[in-house]
Coordinates of C-alpha atoms in Angstrom, one line a residue:
M1 CA 38.8 124.9 37.0
Q2 CA 35.9 126.4 34.7
H3 CA 34.1 129.5 34.2
T4 CA 30.6 130.4 36.5
G5 CA 29.5 132.8 33.9
P6 CA 29.3 133.3 30.5
I7 CA 32.3 132.9 28.1
A8 CA 32.6 136.0 25.9
G9 CA 35.8 135.2 24.2
I10 CA 37.7 132.2 22.7
A11 CA 41.0 131.9 20.7
S12 CA 43.3 128.9 19.6
H13 CA 46.6 128.4 18.6
G14 CA 47.9 124.7 17.7
H15 CA 46.7 122.5 20.7
L16 CA 45.8 125.5 23.2
I17 CA 42.5 127.1 23.4
A18 CA 41.9 130.3 25.8
T19 CA 38.7 131.5 27.0
A20 CA 37.8 134.8 28.4
G21 CA 34.7 134.9 30.9
Y22 CA 32.2 137.4 32.6
D23 CA 33.3 135.7 35.6
N24 CA 36.6 137.9 35.0
K25 CA 38.4 134.8 34.4
L26 CA 40.8 133.8 31.8
I27 CA 41.5 130.0 31.4
L28 CA 44.1 128.4 29.4
W29 CA 43.1 124.9 27.7
D30 CA 44.6 121.9 26.4
A31 CA 42.4 121.0 23.3
R32 CA 43.7 117.5 23.1
R33 CA 42.5 116.5 26.6
R34 CA 39.8 119.6 27.1
Q35 CA 41.6 120.5 30.4
A36 CA 42.2 123.6 31.9
L37 CA 46.0 124.1 32.2
A38 CA 46.2 127.9 34.0
R39 CA 43.8 130.7 35.0
A40 CA 44.6 134.3 35.3
N41 CA 42.1 136.9 36.2
H42 CA 41.0 140.7 35.5
D43 CA 39.6 142.9 37.6
H44 CA 36.3 142.9 35.8
L45 CA 34.5 141.1 33.0
V46 CA 36.9 139.6 30.5
N47 CA 35.7 140.4 26.9
Q48 CA 38.0 138.8 24.2
C49 CA 41.2 137.0 24.1
S50 CA 43.9 136.2 21.4
F51 CA 47.3 134.4 21.1
S52 CA 50.4 136.0 19.2
A53 CA 51.4 134.2 16.0
D54 CA 54.4 132.7 17.7
G55 CA 52.3 131.5 20.4
R56 CA 54.6 132.7 23.2
W57 CA 51.6 135.0 24.4
L58 CA 48.3 135.8 25.0
L59 CA 46.3 138.9 25.1
S60 CA 43.0 139.7 26.9
A61 CA 40.6 142.4 26.9
G62 CA 38.4 143.5 30.0
S63 CA 35.7 145.8 31.2
D64 CA 38.6 147.2 33.8
Y65 CA 39.3 149.2 30.7
S66 CA 42.9 147.5 30.4
A67 CA 44.0 144.8 28.1
R68 CA 47.0 142.7 29.4
V69 CA 49.5 140.4 27.7
W70 CA 50.2 137.1 29.3
S71 CA 53.4 134.7 28.7
L72 CA 52.5 131.0 28.1
P73 CA 52.3 128.7 29.3
S74 CA 52.2 130.1 33.0
L75 CA 49.7 132.7 32.3
R76 CA 52.3 135.4 34.0
L77 CA 51.4 139.0 33.5
H78 CA 53.9 140.5 31.4
A79 CA 52.0 143.9 30.7
V80 CA 49.0 146.0 31.2
L81 CA 47.8 148.2 28.4
S82 CA 46.1 151.0 30.0
G83 CA 44.5 154.4 28.8
H84 CA 41.2 153.6 27.6
G85 CA 38.2 155.4 29.2
D86 CA 36.0 152.3 29.0
D87 CA 35.3 148.8 28.5
V88 CA 38.0 147.1 26.1
D89 CA 36.3 144.9 23.6
M90 CA 39.1 143.4 21.9
A91 CA 42.9 143.0 21.7
V92 CA 45.0 141.6 18.7
F93 CA 48.8 141.1 18.1
S94 CA 49.9 142.5 14.3
P95 CA 51.1 139.2 12.3
D96 CA 54.4 140.1 13.2
D97 CA 53.5 140.3 16.9
T98 CA 55.6 143.6 17.2
L99 CA 52.4 145.7 18.0
I100 CA 49.0 145.5 19.5
A101 CA 45.9 147.0 18.5
T102 CA 43.1 147.6 21.1
C103 CA 39.7 148.8 20.8
A104 CA 37.1 150.1 23.4
L105 CA 33.6 151.4 24.2
D106 CA 35.4 154.9 24.5
R107 CA 35.4 155.2 20.8
M108 CA 39.1 154.8 20.5
V109 CA 41.6 152.6 18.9
R110 CA 45.2 152.4 20.4
I111 CA 48.4 151.0 19.5
F112 CA 50.6 149.6 21.8
D113 CA 54.2 147.6 21.8
R114 CA 54.2 144.5 23.5
D115 CA 55.6 146.1 26.8
G116 CA 52.8 148.3 27.1
R117 CA 53.7 151.5 25.8
C118 CA 51.0 153.5 24.0
L119 CA 52.3 154.6 20.5
H120 CA 49.2 156.0 19.0
T121 CA 45.7 156.8 20.1
L122 CA 43.4 156.7 17.0
A123 CA 40.3 158.7 17.1
G124 CA 37.2 159.1 14.2
H125 CA 34.9 156.8 15.3
D126 CA 31.3 158.0 16.5
G127 CA 30.3 155.0 18.4
N128 CA 31.9 152.4 20.5
V129 CA 34.6 150.7 18.6
L130 CA 33.9 146.7 18.7
S131 CA 36.6 144.9 16.5
V132 CA 40.1 145.4 14.8
A133 CA 41.6 143.0 12.2
W134 CA 45.1 143.6 10.9
L135 CA 46.2 143.4 7.3
A136 CA 49.1 141.0 6.7
D137 CA 51.7 143.7 6.3
S138 CA 51.6 144.8 10.3
R139 CA 51.1 148.2 9.5
H140 CA 47.6 148.7 8.4
L141 CA 44.2 147.5 10.3
V142 CA 40.4 147.8 10.1
S143 CA 38.2 148.9 12.9
S144 CA 34.3 148.5 13.0
S145 CA 31.6 150.1 15.1
V146 CA 28.4 150.9 16.2
D147 CA 28.6 154.2 14.3
G148 CA 28.1 151.7 11.2
T149 CA 31.6 152.6 9.4
L150 CA 34.5 150.6 8.9
R151 CA 37.8 152.5 9.4
R152 CA 41.3 151.8 7.8
W153 CA 44.6 153.2 10.0
D154 CA 48.1 153.4 9.5
A155 CA 49.1 152.1 12.7
R156 CA 52.9 153.0 12.6
A157 CA 51.7 156.6 11.2
G158 CA 48.8 156.8 13.6
K159 CA 46.5 158.1 10.8
Q160 CA 43.2 157.2 9.6
L161 CA 43.3 156.4 5.6
A162 CA 39.7 155.6 4.7
V163 CA 35.9 155.3 5.8
T164 CA 33.8 153.0 4.2
D165 CA 30.2 153.8 5.4
L166 CA 27.9 150.6 5.8
H167 CA 25.1 152.7 7.7
V168 CA 24.5 149.7 10.0
R169 CA 26.1 148.8 13.4
T170 CA 29.0 146.3 12.7
D171 CA 30.1 144.1 15.4
S172 CA 33.1 142.0 14.0
V173 CA 35.5 142.2 11.0
E174 CA 38.0 139.9 9.8
I175 CA 40.5 140.4 6.8
G176 CA 40.9 137.9 3.8
D177 CA 43.3 137.5 1.4
D178 CA 44.6 140.5 -0.8
A179 CA 43.3 142.6 1.9
M180 CA 39.6 141.8 1.4
I181 CA 37.5 142.9 4.0
Y182 CA 34.7 140.6 5.7
A183 CA 32.4 142.3 8.4
G184 CA 29.0 140.8 10.1
D185 CA 26.5 143.7 10.7
D186 CA 23.2 144.3 12.5
R187 CA 21.0 143.0 9.8
G188 CA 22.5 139.7 9.4
R189 CA 24.4 140.4 6.3
I190 CA 28.3 139.7 5.8
A191 CA 29.9 142.7 3.8
V192 CA 32.6 141.6 1.4
I193 CA 34.6 144.6 0.8
D194 CA 37.2 144.8 -2.0
H195 CA 39.1 148.2 -1.7
D196 CA 36.0 150.6 -2.5
H197 CA 33.5 147.8 -3.8
V198 CA 31.0 146.7 -1.1
H199 CA 28.5 143.7 -1.6
F200 CA 26.3 142.0 1.0
V201 CA 26.0 138.3 1.6
Q202 CA 22.5 137.9 3.7
A203 CA 23.7 135.4 5.9
H204 CA 21.4 135.5 8.9
R205 CA 17.9 136.6 10.1
A206 CA 19.3 138.6 12.8
G207 CA 22.2 140.6 14.0
I208 CA 25.8 138.8 13.1
K209 CA 27.8 139.1 16.5
K210 CA 31.2 137.3 15.7
I211 CA 32.7 136.1 12.6
V212 CA 36.3 134.2 12.4
R213 CA 38.4 133.5 9.6
D214 CA 41.2 130.4 9.4
G215 CA 42.3 130.3 5.7
Q216 CA 39.5 129.8 3.4
T217 CA 37.0 129.0 6.0
L218 CA 34.9 131.8 7.4
V219 CA 32.3 131.3 10.3
S220 CA 29.6 133.4 11.4
L221 CA 27.4 133.4 14.4
S222 CA 24.1 135.5 14.9
Y223 CA 21.7 136.3 17.6
D224 CA 19.2 134.1 15.2
R225 CA 20.6 131.4 17.1
S226 CA 22.5 129.9 14.0
L227 CA 26.0 129.4 13.3
A228 CA 27.4 129.3 9.7
V229 CA 30.4 128.1 7.7
W230 CA 31.5 129.5 4.5
H231 CA 34.2 128.7 2.1
I232 CA 36.2 131.8 0.5
D233 CA 36.7 130.6 -3.2
A234 CA 39.6 132.0 -5.3
Q235 CA 37.7 135.3 -6.3
Q236 CA 37.4 135.8 -2.4
Q237 CA 33.7 135.2 -2.4
L238 CA 31.3 133.3 0.4
H239 CA 30.0 129.9 -0.5
E240 CA 27.7 128.4 2.3
L241 CA 28.8 124.7 3.3
A242 CA 27.1 124.1 6.7
R243 CA 24.7 125.9 9.0
D244 CA 23.4 124.6 12.2
T245 CA 21.3 125.8 15.2
L246 CA 23.1 127.0 18.2
P247 CA 22.1 124.7 21.1
A248 CA 20.4 126.5 24.2
D249 CA 24.0 127.0 26.3
I250 CA 26.1 128.3 23.4
W251 CA 26.2 132.2 23.4
A252 CA 26.6 133.6 19.9
R253 CA 29.3 135.7 20.6
A254 CA 32.5 134.1 20.4
A255 CA 34.0 131.2 18.0
T256 CA 37.6 129.9 16.9
I257 CA 38.5 127.7 14.3
L258 CA 40.9 124.6 15.4
D259 CA 43.3 123.0 13.2
D260 CA 41.4 119.8 12.8
G261 CA 38.5 121.7 11.5
R262 CA 36.2 121.9 14.4
I263 CA 34.8 125.0 15.6
A264 CA 35.0 125.9 19.5
T265 CA 32.4 128.5 20.7
G266 CA 31.5 130.4 24.0
S267 CA 29.2 129.2 26.1
F268 CA 26.6 130.3 29.1
G269 CA 29.4 128.7 31.6
G270 CA 31.4 125.6 32.6
S271 CA 33.8 125.2 29.4
Y272 CA 33.7 125.4 25.6
A273 CA 31.6 123.7 23.1
L274 CA 32.6 122.0 20.2
F275 CA 30.9 121.6 16.8
D276 CA 32.1 119.5 14.0
P277 CA 30.6 120.9 10.6
R278 CA 31.4 117.8 8.6
S279 CA 29.3 115.5 11.0
G280 CA 26.7 118.3 12.2
Q281 CA 27.6 117.1 15.6
W282 CA 28.0 119.2 18.9
D283 CA 30.1 118.1 21.9
L284 CA 28.9 120.1 25.2
D285 CA 31.1 117.9 27.4
G286 CA 31.4 120.5 30.8
V287 CA 29.2 123.2 29.3
A288 CA 27.0 124.1 32.1
A289 CA 25.7 127.4 32.9
G290 CA 26.7 129.3 36.0
P291 CA 24.7 130.7 39.4
A292 CA 24.3 134.2 37.8
I293 CA 20.7 135.6 38.4
N294 CA 19.6 137.9 35.6
A295 CA 16.2 138.9 37.0
V296 CA 14.4 139.3 40.2
L297 CA 10.8 140.2 40.9
A298 CA 9.3 140.6 44.4
Q299 CA 5.6 139.6 43.9
Q300 CA 2.8 139.3 46.6
G301 CA 5.4 138.3 49.5
Q302 CA 7.3 136.2 47.2
C303 CA 10.5 136.5 45.6
F304 CA 11.1 135.2 42.2
T305 CA 14.6 134.8 40.2
V306 CA 15.8 133.3 37.0
G307 CA 19.1 133.1 35.4
D308 CA 21.8 131.8 32.9
A309 CA 20.4 128.4 33.9
G310 CA 17.1 129.3 32.9
R311 CA 15.8 127.8 36.3
V312 CA 12.8 130.0 37.9
C313 CA 12.9 130.0 41.7
R314 CA 10.4 130.9 44.4
D315 CA 12.1 132.3 47.4
G316 CA 15.1 130.1 46.6
I317 CA 13.2 126.9 45.6
Q318 CA 13.1 126.1 42.0
I319 CA 9.4 125.8 40.6
A320 CA 10.0 125.2 36.7
A321 CA 13.0 125.0 34.2
M322 CA 12.8 126.9 30.9
G323 CA 16.1 125.3 29.7
S324 CA 18.1 128.3 28.3
L325 CA 19.2 131.7 29.5
C326 CA 16.3 134.1 30.5
N327 CA 16.7 138.0 30.8
F328 CA 13.6 139.0 32.7
L329 CA 10.4 138.1 34.6
V330 CA 7.3 139.7 34.4
A331 CA 3.9 139.3 36.3
I332 CA 0.2 140.0 35.6
E333 CA -1.9 139.0 38.6
D334 CA -1.0 135.4 39.3
Q335 CA 0.6 135.0 35.7
L336 CA 4.1 135.1 35.3
L337 CA 6.3 135.1 32.1
C338 CA 10.1 135.1 31.4
G339 CA 12.2 134.9 28.1
G340 CA 15.7 135.4 27.0
Q341 CA 18.5 134.0 24.6
L342 CA 16.3 131.9 22.7
G343 CA 13.8 134.4 21.5
Q344 CA 11.0 132.7 23.5
L345 CA 8.4 133.8 25.8
F346 CA 7.6 131.3 28.6
D347 CA 5.1 130.6 31.2
A348 CA 7.5 130.9 34.1
H349 CA 5.2 128.7 36.2
S350 CA 5.4 125.8 33.6
G351 CA 8.3 126.4 31.0
R352 CA 5.6 126.3 28.2
V353 CA 6.7 128.4 25.1
L354 CA 4.0 130.8 24.3
Y355 CA 5.6 132.8 21.8
Q356 CA 8.9 132.6 19.2
H357 CA 10.7 135.3 18.3
H358 CA 13.6 135.6 15.5
S359 CA 16.1 137.2 18.1
P360 CA 16.8 137.4 21.9
L361 CA 14.3 138.8 24.1
N362 CA 15.6 141.0 26.5
C363 CA 13.5 143.1 29.0
A364 CA 9.5 143.3 29.7
V365 CA 7.0 145.3 31.6
A366 CA 3.5 144.8 32.6
L367 CA 0.9 147.4 31.3
G368 CA -1.1 146.5 34.7
D369 CA -4.3 148.4 33.9
R370 CA -4.5 147.1 30.4
Q371 CA -3.9 143.3 31.0
Q372 CA -0.9 143.2 28.6
V373 CA 2.6 142.8 28.5
A374 CA 5.4 144.8 26.5
V375 CA 8.6 142.5 25.5
G376 CA 11.8 144.4 24.2
S377 CA 14.0 142.2 21.7
Y378 CA 17.4 142.3 20.6
T379 CA 16.7 143.3 17.0
G380 CA 14.7 146.4 18.4
E381 CA 10.9 145.6 18.3
I382 CA 8.6 146.1 21.1
L383 CA 6.0 142.8 21.2
V384 CA 2.7 143.6 23.0
F385 CA 1.2 140.5 24.2
A386 CA -2.4 140.1 25.8
P387 CA -3.7 137.0 27.7
A388 CA -5.9 134.5 25.7
P389 CA -8.1 131.4 26.7
H390 CA -4.8 129.3 25.7
G391 CA -1.9 131.2 26.6
W392 CA -1.0 134.7 25.2
V393 CA -1.1 136.4 21.9
L394 CA 1.1 138.6 20.2
Q395 CA -1.2 141.9 19.3
Q396 CA 1.1 144.4 18.3
T397 CA 4.8 144.8 16.9
L398 CA 6.3 147.9 17.1
P399 CA 9.7 148.2 15.4
V400 CA 11.1 151.2 17.2
Y401 CA 15.0 150.9 17.1
E402 CA 17.8 148.9 15.1
N403 CA 19.6 148.1 18.1
A404 CA 18.6 145.9 21.3
I405 CA 16.0 147.2 23.4
K406 CA 17.4 147.3 26.8
G407 CA 14.7 148.7 29.2
L408 CA 10.9 149.3 29.4
S409 CA 8.8 150.7 31.8
Y410 CA 4.7 151.9 31.9
S411 CA 2.7 154.5 33.5
D412 CA -0.4 155.9 33.0
G413 CA -1.0 154.7 29.4
M414 CA 2.3 155.6 28.3
L415 CA 5.2 153.2 27.6
F416 CA 8.9 154.2 27.8
S417 CA 11.7 152.5 26.3
V418 CA 15.7 152.5 26.0
C419 CA 17.8 151.4 23.5
A420 CA 21.2 150.1 23.6
S421 CA 22.1 153.0 21.1
G422 CA 21.3 155.7 23.7
A423 CA 17.7 156.3 22.0
V424 CA 14.8 156.6 24.1
A425 CA 11.1 156.7 22.8
W426 CA 7.5 157.1 24.5
H427 CA 4.8 155.3 22.9
R428 CA 0.8 155.9 23.5
C429 CA -0.6 152.7 24.4
D430 CA -3.8 153.8 23.1
D431 CA -3.3 153.2 19.5
W432 CA 0.7 152.4 20.0
S433 CA 1.6 155.8 18.4
Q434 CA 5.1 157.2 19.1
Q435 CA 4.6 160.5 21.1
H436 CA 8.4 161.5 21.0
A437 CA 12.0 160.0 20.4
I438 CA 15.1 161.5 21.3
R439 CA 18.0 159.5 19.4
H440 CA 20.9 160.5 21.5
A441 CA 19.4 160.8 24.8
H442 CA 22.3 159.2 26.5
Q443 CA 26.2 159.6 25.7
R444 CA 26.5 155.8 25.9
I445 CA 24.5 152.2 26.2
A446 CA 21.1 153.2 27.7
N447 CA 20.8 150.0 30.2
D448 CA 17.6 150.4 31.8
C449 CA 14.9 152.4 32.9
C450 CA 11.5 152.8 35.9
C451 CA 8.8 154.4 36.4
I452 CA 8.9 157.4 39.0
G453 CA 5.8 159.0 38.5
A454 CA 2.5 160.0 36.4
Q455 CA 4.3 159.6 33.0
Q456 CA 7.8 160.2 34.6
F457 CA 10.6 158.2 34.0
A458 CA 14.1 157.2 35.1
S459 CA 17.0 155.8 32.6
V460 CA 20.5 154.8 33.4
S461 CA 23.4 154.2 31.0
R462 CA 27.2 153.4 30.7
D463 CA 27.5 157.0 30.6
R464 CA 27.2 156.8 34.6
Q465 CA 24.5 159.5 34.6
L466 CA 20.8 158.9 36.1
R467 CA 18.2 161.1 33.8
L468 CA 14.6 161.8 35.2
W469 CA 12.3 162.4 32.5
H470 CA 9.3 164.5 33.2
K471 CA 7.0 166.7 31.0
D472 CA 9.1 169.6 31.5
G473 CA 12.2 168.0 30.0
V474 CA 14.9 165.9 31.5
E475 CA 17.5 166.3 34.6
C476 CA 20.7 164.9 34.3
H477 CA 22.6 163.4 37.6
D478 CA 26.2 162.3 37.7
S479 CA 25.9 159.2 39.9
P480 CA 28.9 158.1 42.3
H481 CA 29.1 154.6 40.5
P482 CA 32.8 154.0 39.1
N483 CA 31.4 151.5 36.5
S484 CA 28.4 151.6 33.7
V485 CA 25.1 151.4 35.5
K486 CA 23.3 148.3 34.7
C487 CA 19.7 148.5 36.4
I488 CA 17.5 150.7 38.0
A489 CA 13.9 150.5 39.9
A490 CA 11.9 152.7 42.0
N491 CA 10.1 152.2 45.5
L492 CA 6.1 152.1 45.0
Q493 CA 6.0 155.7 46.6
H494 CA 8.3 157.0 43.9
T495 CA 10.5 158.7 46.7
H496 CA 13.9 156.8 45.9
V497 CA 15.3 154.8 43.2
L498 CA 18.0 152.4 43.6
S499 CA 20.7 151.8 40.8
G500 CA 23.2 148.8 40.4
S501 CA 26.4 148.7 38.6
Y502 CA 28.5 146.0 37.0
G503 CA 31.1 146.8 39.4
G504 CA 28.8 145.4 42.2
T505 CA 27.8 148.9 43.4
L506 CA 24.4 149.9 44.6
A507 CA 23.3 153.4 45.1
L508 CA 20.1 155.0 46.4
F509 CA 18.7 158.6 45.0
D510 CA 16.6 160.4 46.8
L511 CA 14.0 161.8 44.4
Q512 CA 12.1 164.3 46.7
Q513 CA 15.6 166.0 47.8
R514 CA 17.1 165.3 44.2
R515 CA 20.5 164.0 46.0
W516 CA 22.7 160.3 46.1
L517 CA 22.8 158.6 49.4
P518 CA 26.3 156.7 50.2
M519 CA 27.2 154.0 48.1
Q520 CA 27.5 150.4 49.1
R521 CA 29.0 147.4 47.4
P522 CA 28.1 144.4 48.8
T523 CA 29.5 142.2 45.8
M524 CA 32.5 142.2 43.7
A525 CA 30.1 140.6 40.9
G526 CA 27.7 143.0 38.8
I527 CA 24.3 143.7 39.8
A528 CA 21.9 142.6 37.1
D529 CA 18.5 143.6 38.3
I530 CA 16.9 145.2 41.2
S531 CA 12.8 144.9 42.3
W532 CA 11.0 146.5 45.0
D533 CA 9.3 144.6 47.7
D534 CA 6.7 146.6 48.9
G535 CA 5.6 144.1 51.6
A536 CA 8.9 144.2 53.2
Q537 CA 9.8 147.9 52.3
H538 CA 13.2 147.3 51.1
F539 CA 15.0 146.7 47.6
I540 CA 15.8 143.2 46.4
A541 CA 19.2 143.4 44.2
A542 CA 20.3 140.1 42.1
S543 CA 23.8 139.9 41.6
Y544 CA 25.9 137.9 38.6
D545 CA 27.2 135.6 41.3
G546 CA 23.8 134.1 41.9
Q547 CA 23.2 136.2 45.5
L548 CA 20.5 138.4 46.6
H549 CA 21.0 141.7 48.6
T550 CA 18.5 143.7 50.5
I551 CA 18.8 147.3 50.6
A552 CA 16.4 149.3 53.0
I553 CA 15.7 153.2 52.7
P554 CA 17.0 155.3 55.4

């Protein structure tokens, strides 16, 4: 009983560990024997989990728009906490176990009782709410968001008490003694907040994705691929105790501090990992990336794939191993590049590292007529590479966004990009000047884009809309997808686009008639990427269960 996809959430209580996975699984483990005891499922990705203080209950938060309460140790479902309008990112019990706080990408915080009755819906954030933490009194809580604010709430009265604006996305928040607040932000800082006073500790070189606290110990994980352990002194200030580079199989999204001082972290599949800050040693027993495909590329009659395991395959046969999760494949003539979680750009034929960035690499596009490749990073830079006699060289760095670049597309000297913030931008490739930008082009996280004609582009988002960008403006078309739209690709003739969702659905859009064709659902796993195979005249869609699906244009 193991995870076949990334472990996004992890929690511990005594000798028990719980893990939440992108394979829709919630697994309960005996930490002493590292043995799975029970398993439960959501209807979609499980994003996070947490124990009640008395150890009798386990909470999980899922992308099926619900949180769930499970009895222990059987993992029997006790209650479903519903009502959110988007993915639930976190759910936590109050310290006295009488209330549950949830937060979601619908920008709401909700307060439930343990039986699933919603007591309050707390509105105020202008962006996705990413984390919540209770104060010791079990009445007050703090939430953090992509809108850059921390908000304090009275959970029993159902009202907002205060707002602290940090002016930067904040993914994770923890409460210390005397109501001290610790928050990890997208600039790699830990904000230490004592009532109205804020000071920052520069903890990492890239965004902090998770902080966890147990007693006087605080742990931070960052997209700079590092884990740091901090001591909280009597004045509630931070002092670094240990720091280590995360192994390639570790995801910087989840961690928990065990009773013996070791730190359990999420991984890209299999089991959780363990780090001992006293010895600096990692225990990766049972950790193994799953079969997920993250990128597919049809090229000159061949089909290339790469995924969580970092194995590049051609027509299903492995040709090289990158040794870490990869998010994209891009080709120019006979050269093939890939990159991903470690921030490394690889020669996909040999596995040779061509460039090292300070944050993960997320997407790429070939600037074909210019013999260049543009790569988008998690920290908002577009990196432009060109071939050189002994590899590829970085020619240009464009600091476009403060959040992750989710998609890049190119046409006739114009580079189009979409960002996790919902923003889009156009850059002229002759001088790399920004021609135009729209800060709130999408209402939710923008996930991907593609070219649909001469300097015309399409983009998709968590808001489940297809946007068509052209010189006269933008058209918006509601998609039939019931879940967030993850990816999009166009055929070479630009007559159709195929979109894929996190729910495993695929939908064709006829660009000439401006209409959707009947939706298909070939898999229960999410669709990760789509490529057009011009030789076979069909689309190839890759899913997170490691399968490929061909979709022809009727």
